[in-house]
Coordinates of C-alpha atoms in Angstrom, one line a residue:
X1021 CA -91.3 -77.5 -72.9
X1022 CA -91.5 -73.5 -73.0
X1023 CA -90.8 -70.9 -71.1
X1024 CA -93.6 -69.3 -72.8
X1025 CA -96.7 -71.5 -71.8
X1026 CA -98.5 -70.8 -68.5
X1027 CA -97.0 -72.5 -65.4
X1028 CA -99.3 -71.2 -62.8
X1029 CA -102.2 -72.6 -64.7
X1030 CA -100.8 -75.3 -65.4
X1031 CA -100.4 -76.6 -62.2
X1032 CA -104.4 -76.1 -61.5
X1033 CA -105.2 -78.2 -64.6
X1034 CA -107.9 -80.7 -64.1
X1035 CA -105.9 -83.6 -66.2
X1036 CA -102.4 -85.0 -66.0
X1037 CA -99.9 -85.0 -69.1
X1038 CA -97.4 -87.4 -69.1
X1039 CA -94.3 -85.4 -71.1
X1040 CA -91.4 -87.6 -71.1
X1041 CA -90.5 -91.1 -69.9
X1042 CA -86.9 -91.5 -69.0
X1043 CA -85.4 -95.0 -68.3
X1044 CA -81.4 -95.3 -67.7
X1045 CA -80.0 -97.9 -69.0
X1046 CA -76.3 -97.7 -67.9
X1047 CA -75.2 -96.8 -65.2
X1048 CA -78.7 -96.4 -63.5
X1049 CA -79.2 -96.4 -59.4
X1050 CA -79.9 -100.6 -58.9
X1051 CA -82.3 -98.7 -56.6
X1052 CA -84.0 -96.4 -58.1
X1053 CA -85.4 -95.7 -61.5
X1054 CA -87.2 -93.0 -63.1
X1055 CA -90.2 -93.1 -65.0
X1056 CA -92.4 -89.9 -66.5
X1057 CA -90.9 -87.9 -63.6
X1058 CA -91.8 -90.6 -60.9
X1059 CA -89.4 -92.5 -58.7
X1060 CA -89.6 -96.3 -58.7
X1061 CA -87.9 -98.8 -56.3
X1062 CA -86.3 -101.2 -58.0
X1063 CA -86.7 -104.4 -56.4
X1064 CA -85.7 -108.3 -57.8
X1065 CA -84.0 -106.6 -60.6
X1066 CA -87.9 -104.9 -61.5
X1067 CA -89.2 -101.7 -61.0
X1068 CA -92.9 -102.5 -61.0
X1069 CA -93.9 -105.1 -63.8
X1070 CA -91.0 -103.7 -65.1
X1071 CA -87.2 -105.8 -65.8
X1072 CA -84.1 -104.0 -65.4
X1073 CA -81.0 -105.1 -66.5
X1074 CA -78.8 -105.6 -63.5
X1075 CA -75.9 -106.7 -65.5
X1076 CA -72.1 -105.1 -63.9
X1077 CA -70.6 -104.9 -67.5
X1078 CA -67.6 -102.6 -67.9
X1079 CA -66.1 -103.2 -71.3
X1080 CA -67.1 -104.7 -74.2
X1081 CA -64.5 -106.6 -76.9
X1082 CA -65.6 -107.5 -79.9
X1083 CA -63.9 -107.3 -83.0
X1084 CA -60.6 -104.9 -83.8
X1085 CA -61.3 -100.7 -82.9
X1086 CA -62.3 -98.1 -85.3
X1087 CA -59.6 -96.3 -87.2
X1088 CA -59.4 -92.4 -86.8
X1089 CA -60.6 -92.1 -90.4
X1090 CA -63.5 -94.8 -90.3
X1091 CA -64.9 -92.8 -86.6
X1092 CA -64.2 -89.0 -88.2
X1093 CA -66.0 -90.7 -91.6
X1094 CA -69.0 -92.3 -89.1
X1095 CA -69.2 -89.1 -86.6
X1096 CA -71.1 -86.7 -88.4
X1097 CA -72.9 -85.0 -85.1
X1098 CA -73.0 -81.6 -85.1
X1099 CA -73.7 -79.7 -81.5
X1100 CA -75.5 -77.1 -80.5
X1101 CA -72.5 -75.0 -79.7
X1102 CA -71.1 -75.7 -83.3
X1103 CA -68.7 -78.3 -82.0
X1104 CA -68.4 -80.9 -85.1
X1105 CA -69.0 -78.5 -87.9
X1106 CA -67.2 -79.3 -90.6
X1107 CA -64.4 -77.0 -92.0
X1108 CA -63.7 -78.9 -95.1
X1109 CA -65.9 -81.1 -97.9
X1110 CA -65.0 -84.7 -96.8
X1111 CA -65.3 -88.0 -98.3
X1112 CA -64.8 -91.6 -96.8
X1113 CA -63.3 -89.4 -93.6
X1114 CA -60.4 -87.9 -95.7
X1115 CA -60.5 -83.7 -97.1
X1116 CA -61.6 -83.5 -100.4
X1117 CA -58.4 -81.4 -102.3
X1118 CA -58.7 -78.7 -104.5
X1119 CA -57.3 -78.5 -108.0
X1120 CA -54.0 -77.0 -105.7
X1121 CA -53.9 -80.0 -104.0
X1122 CA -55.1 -78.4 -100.9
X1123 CA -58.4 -79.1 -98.9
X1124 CA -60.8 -78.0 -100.2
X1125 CA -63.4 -75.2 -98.2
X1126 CA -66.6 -76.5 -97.1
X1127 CA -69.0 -73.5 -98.3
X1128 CA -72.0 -72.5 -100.0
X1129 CA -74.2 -69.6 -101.0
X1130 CA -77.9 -68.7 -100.5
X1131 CA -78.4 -68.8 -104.0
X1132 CA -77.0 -72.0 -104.7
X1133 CA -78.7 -73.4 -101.9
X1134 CA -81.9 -72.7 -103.6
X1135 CA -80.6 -74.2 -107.4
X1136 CA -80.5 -77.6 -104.7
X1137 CA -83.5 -76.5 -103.3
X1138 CA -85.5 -76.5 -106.0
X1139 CA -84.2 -79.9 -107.2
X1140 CA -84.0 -81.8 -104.2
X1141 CA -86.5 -80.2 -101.9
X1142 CA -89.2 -78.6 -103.3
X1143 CA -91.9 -81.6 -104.1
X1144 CA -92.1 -82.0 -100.6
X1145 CA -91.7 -78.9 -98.7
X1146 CA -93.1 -76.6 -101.1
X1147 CA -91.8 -73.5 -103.0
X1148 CA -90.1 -71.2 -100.6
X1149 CA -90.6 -73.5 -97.3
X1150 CA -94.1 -72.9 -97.6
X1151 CA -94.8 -76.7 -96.8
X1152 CA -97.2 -80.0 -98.5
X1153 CA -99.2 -82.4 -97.3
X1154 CA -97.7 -84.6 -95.1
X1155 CA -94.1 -82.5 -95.2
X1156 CA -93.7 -79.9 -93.0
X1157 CA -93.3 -76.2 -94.1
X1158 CA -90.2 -74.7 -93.3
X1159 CA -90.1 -71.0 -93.4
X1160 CA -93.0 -68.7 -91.7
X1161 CA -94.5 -68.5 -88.3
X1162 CA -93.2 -66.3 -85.1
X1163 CA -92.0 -66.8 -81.4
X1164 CA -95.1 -65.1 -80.8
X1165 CA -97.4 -67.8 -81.7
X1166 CA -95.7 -70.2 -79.5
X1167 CA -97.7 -69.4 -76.7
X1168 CA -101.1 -70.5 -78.2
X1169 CA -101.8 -73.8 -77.1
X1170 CA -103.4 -76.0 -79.3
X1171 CA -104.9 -77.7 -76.1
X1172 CA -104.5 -76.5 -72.6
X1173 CA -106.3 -78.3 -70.2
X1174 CA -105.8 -75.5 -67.7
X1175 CA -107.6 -72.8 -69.9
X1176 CA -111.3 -72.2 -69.6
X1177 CA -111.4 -71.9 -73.3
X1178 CA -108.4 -73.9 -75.7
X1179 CA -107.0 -71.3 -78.3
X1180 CA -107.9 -73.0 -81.4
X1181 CA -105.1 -71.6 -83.5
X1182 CA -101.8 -74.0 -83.4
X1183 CA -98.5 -72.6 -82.4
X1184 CA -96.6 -72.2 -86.3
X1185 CA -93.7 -74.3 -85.5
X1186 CA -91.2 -74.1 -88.3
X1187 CA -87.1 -73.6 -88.6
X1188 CA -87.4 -69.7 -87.6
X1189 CA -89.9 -69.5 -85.1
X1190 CA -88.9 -72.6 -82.8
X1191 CA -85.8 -74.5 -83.2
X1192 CA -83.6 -72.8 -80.9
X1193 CA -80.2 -74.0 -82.5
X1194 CA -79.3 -74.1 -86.4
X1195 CA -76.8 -76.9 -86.1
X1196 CA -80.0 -79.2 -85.7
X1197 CA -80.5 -78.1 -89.2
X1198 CA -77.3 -78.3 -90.4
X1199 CA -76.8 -81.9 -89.1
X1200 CA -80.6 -83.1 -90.0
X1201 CA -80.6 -81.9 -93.7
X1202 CA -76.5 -83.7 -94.0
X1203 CA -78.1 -86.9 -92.4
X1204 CA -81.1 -87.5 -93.9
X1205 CA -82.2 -85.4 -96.8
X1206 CA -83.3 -85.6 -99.4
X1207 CA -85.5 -88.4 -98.8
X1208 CA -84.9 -90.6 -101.5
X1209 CA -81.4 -90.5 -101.2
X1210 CA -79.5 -89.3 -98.1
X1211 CA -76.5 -88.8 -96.8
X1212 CA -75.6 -87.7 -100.5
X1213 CA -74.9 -84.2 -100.1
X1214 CA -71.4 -82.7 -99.4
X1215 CA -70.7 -80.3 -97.2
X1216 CA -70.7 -77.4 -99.2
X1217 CA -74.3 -78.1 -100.7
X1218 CA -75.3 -79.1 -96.7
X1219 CA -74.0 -75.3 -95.7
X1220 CA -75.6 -73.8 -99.1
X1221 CA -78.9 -75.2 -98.5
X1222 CA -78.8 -73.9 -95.0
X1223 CA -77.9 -70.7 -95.4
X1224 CA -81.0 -70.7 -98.1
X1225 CA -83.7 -71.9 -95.2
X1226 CA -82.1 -69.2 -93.0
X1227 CA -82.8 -66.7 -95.4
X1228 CA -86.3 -67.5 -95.7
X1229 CA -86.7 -67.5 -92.0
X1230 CA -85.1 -63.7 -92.2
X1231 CA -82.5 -64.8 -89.8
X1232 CA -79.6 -62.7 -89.6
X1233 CA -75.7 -63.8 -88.9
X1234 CA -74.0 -61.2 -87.0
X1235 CA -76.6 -58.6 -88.1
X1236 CA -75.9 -58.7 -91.9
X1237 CA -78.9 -59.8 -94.1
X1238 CA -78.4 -63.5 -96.0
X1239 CA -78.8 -62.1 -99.7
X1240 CA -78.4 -64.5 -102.9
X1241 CA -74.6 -64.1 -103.0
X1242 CA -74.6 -64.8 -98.8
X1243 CA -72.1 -67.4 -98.5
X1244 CA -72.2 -69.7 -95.2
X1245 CA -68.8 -71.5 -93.9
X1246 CA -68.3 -72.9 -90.6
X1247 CA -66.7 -69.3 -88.8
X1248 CA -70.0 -67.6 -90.0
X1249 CA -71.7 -70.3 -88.7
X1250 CA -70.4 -70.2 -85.4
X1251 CA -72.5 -66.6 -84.9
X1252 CA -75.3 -67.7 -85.6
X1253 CA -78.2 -66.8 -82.9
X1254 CA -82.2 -68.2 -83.5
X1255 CA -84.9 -66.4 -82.2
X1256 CA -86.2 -69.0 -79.8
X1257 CA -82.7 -69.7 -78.2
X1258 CA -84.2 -68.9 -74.8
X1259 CA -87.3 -70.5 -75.0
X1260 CA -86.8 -73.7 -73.5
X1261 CA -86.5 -75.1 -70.0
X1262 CA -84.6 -76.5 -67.9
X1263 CA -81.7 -75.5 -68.3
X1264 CA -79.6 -78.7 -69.8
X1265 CA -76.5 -76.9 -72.1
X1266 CA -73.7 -76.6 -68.8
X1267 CA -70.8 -76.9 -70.7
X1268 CA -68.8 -76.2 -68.1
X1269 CA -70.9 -78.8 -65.7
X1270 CA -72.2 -81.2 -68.0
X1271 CA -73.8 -83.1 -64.9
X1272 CA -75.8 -80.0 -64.2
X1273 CA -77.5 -80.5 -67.3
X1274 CA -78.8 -84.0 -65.9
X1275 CA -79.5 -83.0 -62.7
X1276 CA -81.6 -79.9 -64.2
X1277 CA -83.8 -82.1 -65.9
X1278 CA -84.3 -84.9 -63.2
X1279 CA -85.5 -82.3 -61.0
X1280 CA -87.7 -80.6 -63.3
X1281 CA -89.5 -83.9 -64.3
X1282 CA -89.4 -84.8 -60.4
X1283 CA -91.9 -82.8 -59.7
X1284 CA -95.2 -83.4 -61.1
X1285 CA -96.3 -79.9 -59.8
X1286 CA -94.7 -78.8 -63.3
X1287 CA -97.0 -80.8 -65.6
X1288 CA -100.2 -81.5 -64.1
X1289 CA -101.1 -83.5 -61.3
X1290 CA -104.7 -84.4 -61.6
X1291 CA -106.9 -87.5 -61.4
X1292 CA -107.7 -89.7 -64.0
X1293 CA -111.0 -90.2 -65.8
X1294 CA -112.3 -92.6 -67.3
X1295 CA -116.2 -91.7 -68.1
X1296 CA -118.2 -88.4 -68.0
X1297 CA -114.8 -86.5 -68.2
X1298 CA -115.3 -83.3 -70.3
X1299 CA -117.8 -81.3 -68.8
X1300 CA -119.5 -78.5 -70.9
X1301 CA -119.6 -78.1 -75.0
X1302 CA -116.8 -80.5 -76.6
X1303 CA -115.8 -78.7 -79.3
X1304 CA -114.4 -76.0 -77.2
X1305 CA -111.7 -79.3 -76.4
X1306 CA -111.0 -80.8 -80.0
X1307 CA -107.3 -81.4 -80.3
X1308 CA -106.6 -79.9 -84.2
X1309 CA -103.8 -81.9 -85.3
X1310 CA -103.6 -80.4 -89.0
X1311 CA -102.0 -77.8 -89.8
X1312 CA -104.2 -75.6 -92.4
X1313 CA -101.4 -74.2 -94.9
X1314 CA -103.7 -72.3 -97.1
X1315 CA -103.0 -69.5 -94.9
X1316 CA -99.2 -69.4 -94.7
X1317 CA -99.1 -70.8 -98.4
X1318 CA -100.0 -67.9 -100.2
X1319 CA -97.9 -65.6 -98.2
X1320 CA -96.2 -62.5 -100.5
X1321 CA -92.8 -63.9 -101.5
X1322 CA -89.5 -60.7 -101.9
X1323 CA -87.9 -62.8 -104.3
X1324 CA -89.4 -64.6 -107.7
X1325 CA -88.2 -67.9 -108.6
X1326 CA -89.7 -70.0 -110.9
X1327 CA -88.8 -74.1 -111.4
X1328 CA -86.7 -75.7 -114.3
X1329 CA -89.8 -76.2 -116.7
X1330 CA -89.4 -79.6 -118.0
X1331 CA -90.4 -80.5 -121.7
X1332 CA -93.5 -82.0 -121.9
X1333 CA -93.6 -82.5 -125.7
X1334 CA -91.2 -85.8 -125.3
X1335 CA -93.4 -86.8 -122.0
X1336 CA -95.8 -89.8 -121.8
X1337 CA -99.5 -89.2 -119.6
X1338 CA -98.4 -88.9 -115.9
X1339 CA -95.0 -89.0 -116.4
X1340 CA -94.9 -85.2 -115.8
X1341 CA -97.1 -85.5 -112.4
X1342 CA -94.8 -88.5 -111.6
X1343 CA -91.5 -86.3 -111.9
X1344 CA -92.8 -83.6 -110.2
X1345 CA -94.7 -85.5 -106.9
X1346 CA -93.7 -89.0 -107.0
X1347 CA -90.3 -89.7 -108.3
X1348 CA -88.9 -89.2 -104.6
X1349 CA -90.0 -92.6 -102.8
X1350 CA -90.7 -94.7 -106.1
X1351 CA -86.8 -93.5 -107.4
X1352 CA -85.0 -95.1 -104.4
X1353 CA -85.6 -99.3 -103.0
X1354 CA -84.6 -98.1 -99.6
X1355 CA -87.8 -96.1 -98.8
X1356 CA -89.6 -99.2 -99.5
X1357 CA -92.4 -98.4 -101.9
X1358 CA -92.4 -100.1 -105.6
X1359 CA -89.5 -98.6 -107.6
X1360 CA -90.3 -97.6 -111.3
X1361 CA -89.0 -100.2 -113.6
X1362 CA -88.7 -103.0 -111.2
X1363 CA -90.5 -105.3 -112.8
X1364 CA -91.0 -108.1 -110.1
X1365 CA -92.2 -105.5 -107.5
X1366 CA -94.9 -104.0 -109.5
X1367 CA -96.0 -107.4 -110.8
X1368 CA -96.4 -108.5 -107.2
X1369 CA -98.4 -104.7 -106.8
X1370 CA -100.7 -105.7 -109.9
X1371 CA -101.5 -109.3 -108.3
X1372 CA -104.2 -107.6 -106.5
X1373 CA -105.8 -106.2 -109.7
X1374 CA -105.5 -102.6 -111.3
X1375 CA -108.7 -101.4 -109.3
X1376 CA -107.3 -102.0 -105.9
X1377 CA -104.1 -100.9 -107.2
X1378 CA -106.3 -97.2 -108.0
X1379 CA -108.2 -97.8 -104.7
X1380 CA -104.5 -97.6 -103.1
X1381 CA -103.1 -94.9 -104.7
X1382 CA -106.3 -92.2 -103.9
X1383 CA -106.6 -93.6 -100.5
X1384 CA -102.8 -94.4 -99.1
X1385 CA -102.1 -97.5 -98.2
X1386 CA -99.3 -98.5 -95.3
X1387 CA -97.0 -95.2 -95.0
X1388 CA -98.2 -93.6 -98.3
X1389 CA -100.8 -91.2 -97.5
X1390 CA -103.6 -90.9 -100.1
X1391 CA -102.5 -89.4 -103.3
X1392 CA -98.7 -89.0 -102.0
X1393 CA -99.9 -86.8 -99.6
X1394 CA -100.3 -84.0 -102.7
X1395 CA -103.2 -82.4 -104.3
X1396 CA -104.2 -84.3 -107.4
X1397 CA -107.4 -85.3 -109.0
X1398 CA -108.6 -88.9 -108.6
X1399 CA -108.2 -89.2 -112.8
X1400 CA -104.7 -87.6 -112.5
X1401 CA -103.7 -90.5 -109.5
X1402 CA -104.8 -92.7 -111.7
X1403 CA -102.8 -91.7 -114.6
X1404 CA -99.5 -91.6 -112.6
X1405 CA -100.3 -95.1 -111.5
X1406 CA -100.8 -95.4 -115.5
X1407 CA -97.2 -94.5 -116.1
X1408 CA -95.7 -96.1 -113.5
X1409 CA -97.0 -99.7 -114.1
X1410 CA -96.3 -99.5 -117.9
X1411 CA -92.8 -98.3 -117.3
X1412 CA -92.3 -101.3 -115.2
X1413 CA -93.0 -104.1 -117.6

C-alpha cells in the first residue's frame, strides 16, 4: 500500500482486490473477527465455515526458561527505528574480544562489503545489484516509478511498465536489510556472517542505491557501525499508509490499520465476475509478471570491478560453469537439491536415466527453475550436469 497510487480511482474500479487477510489468534474479540477488511460474527466458536480457537489460556509451562545469553544469542530482530542493532560482533550471545581483550566493534566498509559481495552474492543477484533470473536485482529503479501500476483496474488503459522495486527505490527502512541479509544470506549457508561482514555488505548495497547517511557520500573506504546507522533515511520512508510506527502509542498502530482495511471504499468494492468480464482488447489488461532486466542490466557502472578469475587450466568441463552458477544450492544439504559428491543422492537422481536427468536440468524441475534460473546453452546445462554426476561417484 502507497501513498502514491490513485485513491480516487481506485475506489471507482470495476473489480474488487482482496490486499490482506488478518486473523487474530490471541487475544481476538470471541465476537468478532476480521477477515480481508470484513467483520465476521463469530458464533459456536466459527466465524463462517470457519473454527476459532476459543481456548482461555494465559501461560504456558513447559520446560526450564531461556537464559539471557541463549534469548540475546536467538533475538536477532532488528527494528525499523534501529532498536536491536548490534554494537559488537557476537557469537553464541557473548562479545567477540579483541586481541585487547575488549569487545570487539561491529563494523565494516563499502569496499569490503563488495570483496563479500563478490563471493557470496554475486551468482545470484548479479554484478553491481543488477539482478538474475529468478533473483531479484538490488540496486536501480526510482520513487518515481512507484506510481506505475502494473495493473490498475481503475485506469482506462494499465501502464505496462512495472514499478522498479529494489532496495533504493522502495523499502522504506534499511534495518530490513540489515536484519534480512544477517538472517538469511547467503543462500547456501546463512546465518554465517558476523556482524561486521552483515554492516559491510550493507553499507556496499547502500552505495549502489546512492543513498546517503547524514549527507556524506558512501565511498570505498565508507565504514558503517551501528551510530552511523542510526541516521540513516530511505527515499521511500513516507510512502506507505496507514500509519502503523506509534511508538509512543503502539495501539495506534493497530487501530490505524483495522480501520484502513475496515473500509472496503479503500480497495475496491466491486462485483464479481465470473464470465464475459473484460470488456474491450485484452491485451490492454495482461498482468506482466517479469521483470525485463536487459534494461537496467547494462546500466553505466562509476566504479570497475572485475571478479577473482579462477584458473581454468586445473578445471574439468563444467566445473567452471558449476562454480560460477550452481555451487550455491548443490554446496549445501539444507537447500535440498543433490549435493556434489553425495554419492547416494545422485544415484537416486540417475535412477531415472541420464536423459531425464538433462530433460530436468534445461527445464527446472520442483523449485529449480530451468537452467538454475541463469543463461546457459542447453550443451553447457548439460555439461554441468556432466561434472556434477561424475564428481559424485
Amino acid at each position: 500500500m502507497f501513498k502514491l497510487e490513485n485513491i480516487i480511482k481506485h475506489k471507482k474500479a470495476l473489480l474488487s482486490v482482496s490486499l490482506l487477510t488478518v486473523l487474530t489468534t490471541t487475544g481476538f474479540s470471541k465476537e468478532v473477527s476480521v477477515d480481508g477488511g470484513i467483520k465476521y460474527p463469530v458464533k459456536d466458536g466459527k466465524y463462517t465455515l470457519y473454527h476459532i480457537n476459543t481456548q482461555n489460556i494465559k501461560k504456558f509451562n513447559i520446560g526450564r526458561e531461556a537464559t539471557s545469553t541463549e534469548i540475546t544469542a536467538w533475538d536477532l530482530d532488528v527494528m525499523y527505528d534501529g532498536s536491536g542493532l548490534p554494537e559488537y560482533d557476537m557469537k553464541h550471545g557473548k562479545p567477540v574480544l579483541d586481541e585487547n581483550g575488549q569487545p570487539k566493534k561491529a563494523q565494516g566498509s563499502v569496499e569490503e562489503g563488495a570483496e563479500l559481495y563478490d563471493a557470496q552474492c554475486v551468482m545470484c543477484h548479479g554484478d553491481f545489484g543488477s539482478g538474475g533470473k529468478g533473483y531479484p536485482k538490488l540496486a536501480g529503479g526510482t520513487v518515481e516509478s512507484l506510481k506505475n501500476q502494473r495493473l490498475n483496474p481503475a485506469d482506462e488503459h494499465p501502464n505496462p511498465s512495472n514499478p522498479d522495486k529494489t532496495i533504493g527505490s522502495f523499502w522504506p527502512y534499511a534495518s530490513t536489510l540489515f536484519w534480512y541479509i544477517q538472517e538469511s544470506m547467503p543462500f547456501n549457508a546463512p546465518k554465517t556472517l558476523t556482524n561486521s561482514e552483515t554492516y559491510a555488505l550493507t553499507a556496499y548495497l547502500l552505495s549502489l542505491n546512492d543513498i546517503t547517511i547524514d549527507g556524506e557520500d558512501l565511498d570505498d573506504d565508507y565504514i558503517l557501525d551501528k551510530e552511523k546507522f542510526l541516521k540513516i533515511v530511505m527515499p521511500n520512508v513516507d510512502g506507505f499508509y496507514p500509519e502503523t510506527n506509534t511508538p509512543e502509542n503502539p495501539k495506534q498502530g493497530v487501530k490505524n490499520m483495522t480501520k484502513y482495511l475496515g473500509n472496503p471504499n479503500n480497495y475496491g468494492k466491486g462485483t464479481r465476475c465470473m464470465k464475459d468480464c473484460v470488456k474491450g482488447d485484452i491485451n490492454e489488461l495482461v498482468l506482466r509478471i517479469q521483470d525485463d532486466l536487459t534494461k537496467t542490466a547494462n546500466e553505466p557502472l562509476s566504479t570497475v570491478r572485475e571478479l577473482p578469475k579462477l584458473d581454468t587450466s586445473i578445471m574439468l568441463p563444467g566445473q567452471v560453469d558449476y562454480e560460477t552458477n550452481c555451487s550455491a544450492c548443490h554446496s549445501n544439504a539444507a537447500i535440498g537439491a543433490p549435493v556434489v559428491g553425495d554419492k547416494d543422492a545422485w544415484a537416486k537422481v540417475m535412477e531415472k536415466g541420464i536423459e531425464q536427468v538433462y530433460y530436468n536440468g534445461i527445464n527446472g524441475i520442483n523449485t529449480m527453475p530451468p537452467k538454475g534460473g541463469v543463461d546457459i546453452s542447453d550443451e553447457k546445462t548439460k555439461e554441468i550436469i556432466d561434472y556434477m554426476i561424475n564428481s559424485s561417484k
